[in-house]
C-alpha cells in the first residue's frame, strides 16, 4: 500500500483546503500565483463540491475541476482530492428524505447545512459511491494527484429505521442470538427483556434513562457504520488504480470515531486541530492531540486542517497572534507531521465559515496573516532540506493508554460523578510530562507495551480480560505501570466486576477498591505522603483496602501505601475518609504497579509522576529549560518551542542524534 | 382492612428490594444465607419482573418466582410482593405503541427505560391487570406473603389523545358543562373560549404560555388517573383474597402525586427516601420527609427504599459515610416507621442502577457496607424487643399545613417570583422547630387541627372556602396560627381573590395585603422589631395594610404590627418599602393569628417561631442538647441522634413515658 | 390620512386596555364610573375578544360590545378598537390545524395560549379579515371610536409548508431566479446549491448550522409577511370608512419586526414598554425606547401599554415603587408621546396575566396604585392645557443610526463573538448622551442625516452601497460621524467585503481593518490616548491599519490615531495588540469621521463622546444638573425627571422656548 511518503515525495507538505467553486474562474489564476508566492505545494480540493460536480442527479460537471487541477499542476502544486460525500446536494434529501439523519427525538435533520446524511440509507450510499467512482475514474491518474481525502470529519449519527435495521444486524453479529443480547444488555433489569429482534432500536427518547449498554453499543455501531462508509469510498478510489495514499481527517479528541479501528484502515492519518488561542493550556493540548495522531498512525502523519486565524465556530473566535501559527505548525512537525495544511486557502465571503481564518484572508495579500504564511512556506521549504527530518519517527519512553471503550463507558449517564471526563483524566497525566519535556506516545492497552519504560493508564473504567492480561504481562516483565481511579470497574459488556476493583487487575496492584467515593463540588482532601509531601485532591476518592491475599503473583503483604488522606480517623478534619490510603505501589513480577485512587492536584500529580519517571529511568529531551519552553527531538532535529514569547529555535546540527 | 401490623407481626421489618431475576439461580441460596446473616426479615420481590414473569404476551413463567418464595420462606423471610406494572416489557410497546407515554411535544417516550406507560391506554391497563391478577391468584395465600407493593413510584404523565379523552371526562365531572369549564378556566382571557369539548386537550407545546388552570387541572387529573391505576391493581390483589396490607411507595416531596388522596387508598404508606449525604441539611430534610409520611398515613409507616451507599442518579453520587445508614434508619424508626428497607439487596451488575448502593455491594460480604448492614439488622432485632415501640405513634403539638393544590398552583408559570418554591417555604418553617427538637406533624388545612396547640401555614397560595373556614374555626376556638406570605391569593379554580389578601382569611389576620412585592435577586430588607430584634428578609415582601374594619369578628383596631421594614419612609435606605409593616399578630376569637408577609432569614424566623411556641405552650422533647443532636420520643423510647458525630443514643428505660 | 391628532382631539390620552369580556356586565358601569374618577379618556377594547365576538364560526355576537361602547361613550371616554386577530379562538385551530404555527422542529404550537397563528394560512387570513370587516362595518362610524389598533405585538414566526411556499415567492421576488438565489446565498459553500425551487424551505432543524443568508432572509420575510397581515387588516378598517388613525403596538427593541418598514404603514406608532423596575439602567433604557418610537413615527406617538405595577412575565415581577409610574409616564410625554395608556384597566382574576399590574388592581380602588392613577390622570389633564405641548416635536442635534438588517446580521450564528448584541452597542452610545442630557433621535443610515450636527453609528455590520454613500455624503458636507467596530463588514446579501473593512466606508474613515479581534471573556485592554486619557476596553478589538492611499477623497496621510493599546509591542503587557491603534479621526470633505475599533468602557466612551460633541457643537438641554436628573425639552416645557428620588419638575413658563 502507498504511504505518506508517496504524497510528500521528499518535501514537507504545505498548503490548505482550496474551494475554487466558491469563486469565479478569473480568481483561480490569482490563487495559483499567490500559492506559489507562499510556497504552497499541496491543495485539498473538492471537500464540499458535490453539488458543483453533480448539479442535477446523475449529470456530472467535471470541467471546472479539470481546469483547476491543470492550473495547480502547471504550477507544481499537488492535490489532495476529496470525495465530496460529507455534504450531499439538496436534491438528494429532497428526493430521498430517508437519506436525512434522524435525531433520537424522531426529527429529521434537514439539508441546508452539512453532514446531513443517514449512513445506512441505500440512496445515500449509492449516490456517494457513484460520485466517488466517477471522480476516481477521471482523476486517478492525474499527475497532480498526491492523495485521496475521503469525506470530511466523519461523525454523523442517525437514529432512523434504516439504522435500526443495521444496528440489529450489528448486534446479531456481536451477540449471536437474542438470548446473548438479553444477557449482555442485562435486560432483566427494569423488565427490558426483548422477545423479538424487531423490538430493538437505537437509543431514542425514553421516559427516564435508557439501557447503558444499548447506548454504548450504539456508539460502537455508529463508529463502525461510518467506517464502513469510509471503506467503501476508499475501496472505490483504490479500484480506480491510483497509487497514492488514502486518508480521512480526524478531529481533536473525538469520541464518536474509534481512532484505533479507523487508523488501521487508512494509509496514513491526518488531523484537523483547533486549540483555542485564548486557552493558556492550548500548547499542551495541541501537543497531546498531535502525539495521539502520531500514535494512531504509527508513524508520520499529516496536519490536514488548522486555522491561520480564528476558528469561526468558537464562541469567542480570537485569531492567532503573530507567530502563533508558525509555532504550532512547527510543533506538529516536531511531533511527527510531514506536512502542515490549513483550512482554508482563501477566506470564504459567504456561508457559515465566512468568519473563519484563512491563509489569504479577506484583507488580501497585503496583510500580516498572508505575510506570515509566506514566511512559513519558506521555512518549511528549508526544513525539507534537512537530512533525516522528513519521515523520521519520534522516540518515546512513555506511553499513555488511550481506549475508546473506556472513554465511552466512563461517560455514560448515571456514573458516580457526572463531570468525570475521560480526556480530562488523560490530560492530567500528560500535562506534567509535557511540562518536563518527556515525550509520550499513546497506545491501546493491548498494544506492544514492552517497548516503553513506563505506561500510564489515567483511567481504564472498562477493561477486557485481554487488556488486563496485556497490562499484567507488561508489569510482570519489568515494566512500570500507573493506574488512575475508577478503573477496572466493568467488562466490555458494561457488566460490573464483583469482589472489588480494579477487577481483573487487582492482583497486579495488590489492592481492592471497595467503594467509589466521588467528592462534592468544591470539596477537597488533603493527602499526606512521606515520599511525595502533602498535596490536595478533588472530585474523586475511593475506599481502598490493601489486598494481601490477592493471588499467587502478589507479594505476601499486598501493596505499600504511598499516600493517605490526612487527619486521623474520627478527627473529623478528613471526614469519613480520614486516614484512608489512596496511593499504592506494588511489586508484581519484575515490575512495579502504582495505583492512584484519587485525582491529585496538578502539583501533587506532578510530584508523583516525577518520582515514577525517576524510578523508571525516564528523562526529558533536554534539562534545565525555562517554563513554557517545549523541547522535542525528531530525527536529527531538536525543536525548542517557546510558548511564552512565541519564538522557536530549530537545532539540527549541534546535538548528538 | 389489614394494616402494617399484619405485615410486621411483632418485629420491625428489615430488608430491601430483591431482584433474583438479575442473577443465576445458583446465587439465590447464597442470597438467602447472607440475608439471614444480616437479620433480614422482609424482601421486596418482583418490582421490575414483568418481562421475566410474562416473557411473551399471555404466557406466564412463575417457576422461578415459586422457587424464590420458597427459599425465602424457608429461611423465615417474608415477602413484599410487587405488581410489576411500572415497567412493561418491550413487547407491549412494540405491539401497542399507543401504550407509550407522549410528551407535550407529541414525541412518544420509547420503552427501553422504565415508567413508560400511558395510564389511559386500554392495552396497558388490560395487560397490567392481567399480570396482576395472575400473580395475585397464584400467591395471595403464599405463607411468605406479608404485603402487596403496587407498581413503583407512580408519576408518569402522558399527553396523548387517549389521555386527552380521559382528561375531558375528568373535566366534565368537575365542571359539569362547557360553560362551567369556560368560566373556571377564564377562557375569555386571550380568546381561549372553547366551543366544543373535542377542542380541549392536555397542555401541549404552545406559542407562548398556556392557561394556568388547564395546567393545574391536568396535574390534578394526572394524579387521579394514576391513582385509578393503583386502585385497579389494589382491588385485583384484594380480590384474590389475601389478608395482607397493600401499599405503594411514595417519594420525598413529590408534587405529581397528591399524598392525602393517595394515602387514603392505602393500608399504610411507605417512602423511598434519598437525602443527599453531601447536603448539611439532609438530616433535617430527612426528618421532614419522614414526618410527612407519618402524617399522611396517620400512624406507623414503612421506609421502603433508601440506599445503603450512593444514589446513582445523583450528579455526584457520594456514598453514605460509616454509620450514616444506621443513623438515618433509626431516625425513621423514631419518627414512626415500623421497618427499614433498602434499595436494594444485591448490587446490580448491569443496567442504569449499577452504581447504586446496595446492602450487599459489588465488593461482596467482606465489606464495610455489609458489616454495617449486619449490625443494623441486629440492632433492629433488639429494638423489636422493646415493649411498646413497634406500632407506637409519635406525639406532636405542632402541625404544618401541607396542601398539594397550593403547591401546584404557587409554582405555576408567571407567578411573581419564579423561584418561590412551595417545599422551600415548608422547610423554612420546619427547620427551626427541628433545630429546637419540637416534633411536628403535617396536616391538611381541612384536617382535625383542634388537637394541635400551634398550626403553621408557611404558604397557602390557593385556599378554598372550606379550608379558610377550618383555619378560622381553629383560631377562634383558641388555637395559634401562623400564616406565611403569598397566601389566600386564589381560589381552587385559580381565580384571584379581590379586595386584598389573604382573601377569605383577611378577617382572621386583621390585615389586607394590597401588593405582592418580590425582591430582586440578591436584594434584602432589614426588618426591625421590638419583640424579636432586627433581622433580614429576602426574595419576597408585601405591601400590607392593617385592616381595622375587616368584619364582625375582628378586634376594632385590626392586627398589631410586630415587625416592619427599617428606615423611615423617604430615607431611601429601606427603599420604597421603608417603614412598612410586615409581621402582624391578631386576636381572633379565643386564639391568635400571626401573619408573616415576608421570608425572614433563618435566624429571624427562628426567633419568631421561638416566640410563637413559647406563647402557645409548645416545648421541645428535651432541653439543652448540643446543636446537631436530634431528639424524638416514640412510645417508651427517646432517640437521641447526633448528626455531627454520627452516633445514636437510644434510651428506653430512663425517661418517664 | 388621519394622524394621532385625530385621536387626541386636544387632550393627552390617558387610559388603558379594557377587557370587559372578562367580567360580568354588572361590573361595567362601575368600571366606567371609576375611569371617570381617574380621568381616563381612552380605553383600548377588543384586543383578545375574538372568541367573545365570534363564539362559533361565522356567528358574531356584538351585543356586549355595543353596550360597552355606549357606556364608554356616554361617559366621554374614547375607544381604541382592536382587531382581535392576535388570538384566534380554539375552533379555528381545531378545524384548521394548518392555521397553527409550526416550529423549526416541525411541532405545531397549539392553541390555548395566544399568537398561535400561521400568517400564511388562508383559513387564518380569511377568518381574521372576516371578523375585522364585521367589526369595522359595525363600528367605523361609532362616535366613541378614536383609533384602530390592529392585532397585538406582531411577532409570530412559522416554519410550515404554507410559509415555505410564501417564502419561496418572496425569494423569487428578491433574487429573480434560482441562479440569483444560489449566488446570493453562496450555496457553493458546503454543497448547498439548489437545483429546483421546491427544495428550498425555511430554516428548520439541521445537522449542524444552517446557511446565514437563509436565516437572515427568513427573518426579513417573516417581518414582511406579518406586515402583510397588518396591512390587510388596516385596509379593511379603512375601507369601512372611518376617519380615525390606525396603529399597531410595537415592543421595546424587538428584532423580529423592522420598525422603519412598519412605521411607514401606520398613521402613528405606539409602544408597549416594560423596563424592569429593579434595573438601575431602566430610566435610560426607557428613554431610549421612547426616542426610538418618536423617531420611527417622525412625530408624536402613543404609549400604548405599560404596567402600573408589575409585569407578570418577568422572573421577578417587582411592582413599580410609588411615583414610578408617574415618572416614566412623564418621560414618555417629554420624549414625544401624546398619550399614556396602560395594560390594563382592571386586573384580571384569571389567566396567565393574573399577576400583572393594573390601573385598578385586585385590591380595588382603595389602594395606593389606584390613588396614583387618579393623580396621574389629573396631572395629564392639567398638562393638556399647556399651550403648545400636545403634538409638539422634540428637537435633537444628534442621531443614532438604527438598522434592522445590521441588527439581524450581526447576531447570526458563528459571528466572531457570540455575545456581540446590537442593542447593547446602541445602548453604550446612547447612555453617555442620556447622562449628559443631550437629546438624540434614531435614524436609518439612508435617512435625512443632514439635519443633525452629529451622527453616531455604534455598529453597522451590514452596509449597503446606498447607505455607505449616504453616510459619506453626510460627512463630506460637514457632518461629524462616529462609527463603532465590526462595521462595514458585509453587504445586504451577507457577502463579506474584501480588501479590509469598513468596506465601502474605508475612504471616509481613512482606515483599513485587517482582522477582527474579539477578546476572551474577562480580558480587557488598556487604551492610551493623549486627548482622552487612559481607559479600558473589552470584548472586542481590531487589527487596524491607517489607510493612506484609500482613494481620491481621503487626506494624504489617512486617519490620525487618537488612541492605541498600551504597552510597547513585544513588552508583553498589552499582548499581541500592544501599541496597535484603535481609535481614529479623519477629515473627509468638509466633515470629520471617527472610527472606534473597540468597545471602550463606559467611562472611556463618555470621554470620547464628550469630545466629539464639543467639537460638533452639540450641547445639553440644561447644564449643571445632578446625576440621575433627566432633562428634556418638548415645545414650551422642560421636563426635569429625578430618577433617584422619583420626583418630577415640570417647567413651562420659566425658560425661553
mmCIF file of N, CA, C and O in Angstrom, chain C residues 615-639:
data_model
loop_
_atom_site.group_PDB
_atom_site.id
_atom_site.type_symbol
_atom_site.label_atom_id
_atom_site.label_comp_id
_atom_site.label_asym_id
_atom_site.label_seq_id
_atom_site.Cartn_x
_atom_site.Cartn_y
_atom_site.Cartn_z
ATOM 1 N N UNK C 615 -16.693 69.172 19.872
ATOM 2 C CA UNK C 615 -16.196 69.538 18.547
ATOM 3 C C UNK C 615 -17.342 69.826 17.577
ATOM 4 O O UNK C 615 -17.240 70.697 16.714
ATOM 5 N N UNK C 616 -18.431 69.077 17.719
ATOM 6 C CA UNK C 616 -19.533 69.221 16.769
ATOM 7 C C UNK C 616 -20.523 70.296 17.194
ATOM 8 O O UNK C 616 -21.526 70.524 16.516
ATOM 9 N N UNK C 617 -20.275 70.911 18.335
ATOM 10 C CA UNK C 617 -21.171 71.970 18.784
ATOM 11 C C UNK C 617 -22.500 71.464 19.312
ATOM 12 O O UNK C 617 -23.529 72.131 19.199
ATOM 13 N N UNK C 618 -22.463 70.313 19.906
ATOM 14 C CA UNK C 618 -23.678 69.708 20.465
ATOM 15 C C UNK C 618 -23.665 69.905 21.975
ATOM 16 O O UNK C 618 -22.653 69.601 22.619
ATOM 17 N N UNK C 619 -24.759 70.411 22.527
ATOM 18 C CA UNK C 619 -24.795 70.653 23.959
ATOM 19 C C UNK C 619 -26.029 70.091 24.622
ATOM 20 O O UNK C 619 -26.974 69.644 23.947
ATOM 21 N N UNK C 620 -26.058 70.118 25.956
ATOM 22 C CA UNK C 620 -27.180 69.543 26.703
ATOM 23 C C UNK C 620 -28.393 70.475 26.738
ATOM 24 O O UNK C 620 -28.277 71.677 26.474
ATOM 25 N N UNK C 621 -29.508 69.913 27.091
ATOM 26 C CA UNK C 621 -30.722 70.693 27.315
ATOM 27 C C UNK C 621 -30.505 71.689 28.446
ATOM 28 O O UNK C 621 -30.871 72.854 28.346
ATOM 29 N N UNK C 622 -29.919 71.210 29.530
ATOM 30 C CA UNK C 622 -29.579 72.070 30.666
ATOM 31 C C UNK C 622 -28.239 71.609 31.218
ATOM 32 O O UNK C 622 -27.959 70.413 31.248
ATOM 33 N N UNK C 623 -27.481 72.547 31.687
ATOM 34 C CA UNK C 623 -26.187 72.230 32.279
ATOM 35 C C UNK C 623 -26.309 72.101 33.789
ATOM 36 O O UNK C 623 -27.234 72.641 34.384
ATOM 37 N N UNK C 624 -25.349 71.437 34.375
ATOM 38 C CA UNK C 624 -25.165 71.507 35.819
ATOM 39 C C UNK C 624 -26.210 70.780 36.640
ATOM 40 O O UNK C 624 -26.400 71.059 37.814
ATOM 41 N N UNK C 625 -26.862 69.802 36.044
ATOM 42 C CA UNK C 625 -27.861 69.050 36.822
ATOM 43 C C UNK C 625 -27.182 67.947 37.624
ATOM 44 O O UNK C 625 -26.107 67.465 37.283
ATOM 45 N N UNK C 626 -27.846 67.557 38.679
ATOM 46 C CA UNK C 626 -27.327 66.467 39.497
ATOM 47 C C UNK C 626 -27.403 65.158 38.711
ATOM 48 O O UNK C 626 -28.246 65.005 37.823
ATOM 49 N N UNK C 627 -26.527 64.200 39.043
ATOM 50 C CA UNK C 627 -26.621 62.890 38.391
ATOM 51 C C UNK C 627 -28.000 62.283 38.635
ATOM 52 O O UNK C 627 -28.581 62.445 39.716
ATOM 53 N N UNK C 628 -28.508 61.604 37.635
ATOM 54 C CA UNK C 628 -29.814 60.966 37.781
ATOM 55 C C UNK C 628 -30.963 61.881 37.427
ATOM 56 O O UNK C 628 -32.113 61.444 37.402
ATOM 57 N N UNK C 629 -30.685 63.136 37.156
ATOM 58 C CA UNK C 629 -31.761 64.049 36.744
ATOM 59 C C UNK C 629 -31.750 64.146 35.217
ATOM 60 O O UNK C 629 -30.733 64.496 34.617
ATOM 61 N N UNK C 630 -32.867 63.801 34.646
ATOM 62 C CA UNK C 630 -33.006 63.813 33.193
ATOM 63 C C UNK C 630 -33.726 65.085 32.773
ATOM 64 O O UNK C 630 -34.749 65.439 33.357
ATOM 65 N N UNK C 631 -33.184 65.746 31.770
ATOM 66 C CA UNK C 631 -33.823 66.975 31.282
ATOM 67 C C UNK C 631 -34.138 66.820 29.806
ATOM 68 O O UNK C 631 -33.281 66.431 29.015
ATOM 69 N N UNK C 632 -35.390 67.077 29.458
ATOM 70 C CA UNK C 632 -35.805 67.028 28.067
ATOM 71 C C UNK C 632 -36.709 68.226 27.819
ATOM 72 O O UNK C 632 -37.564 68.565 28.649
ATOM 73 N N UNK C 633 -36.523 68.869 26.696
ATOM 74 C CA UNK C 633 -37.410 69.960 26.339
ATOM 75 C C UNK C 633 -38.365 69.469 25.253
ATOM 76 O O UNK C 633 -37.963 68.875 24.252
ATOM 77 N N UNK C 634 -39.648 69.718 25.470
ATOM 78 C CA UNK C 634 -40.623 69.448 24.422
ATOM 79 C C UNK C 634 -41.513 70.664 24.281
ATOM 80 O O UNK C 634 -42.215 71.009 25.237
ATOM 81 N N UNK C 635 -41.457 71.286 23.135
ATOM 82 C CA UNK C 635 -42.228 72.505 22.928
ATOM 83 C C UNK C 635 -41.874 73.513 24.014
ATOM 84 O O UNK C 635 -40.688 73.800 24.245
ATOM 85 N N UNK C 636 -42.850 74.033 24.752
ATOM 86 C CA UNK C 636 -42.586 75.081 25.729
ATOM 87 C C UNK C 636 -42.150 74.528 27.079
ATOM 88 O O UNK C 636 -41.900 75.297 28.002
ATOM 89 N N UNK C 637 -42.076 73.237 27.186
ATOM 90 C CA UNK C 637 -41.895 72.627 28.507
ATOM 91 C C UNK C 637 -40.526 71.982 28.622
ATOM 92 O O UNK C 637 -40.097 71.268 27.711
ATOM 93 N N UNK C 638 -39.860 72.254 29.736
ATOM 94 C CA UNK C 638 -38.672 71.474 30.082
ATOM 95 C C UNK C 638 -39.063 70.514 31.197
ATOM 96 O O UNK C 638 -39.554 70.928 32.254
ATOM 97 N N UNK C 639 -38.882 69.274 30.934
ATOM 98 C CA UNK C 639 -39.162 68.250 31.943
ATOM 99 C C UNK C 639 -37.864 67.934 32.669
ATOM 100 O O UNK C 639 -36.852 67.628 32.024
#
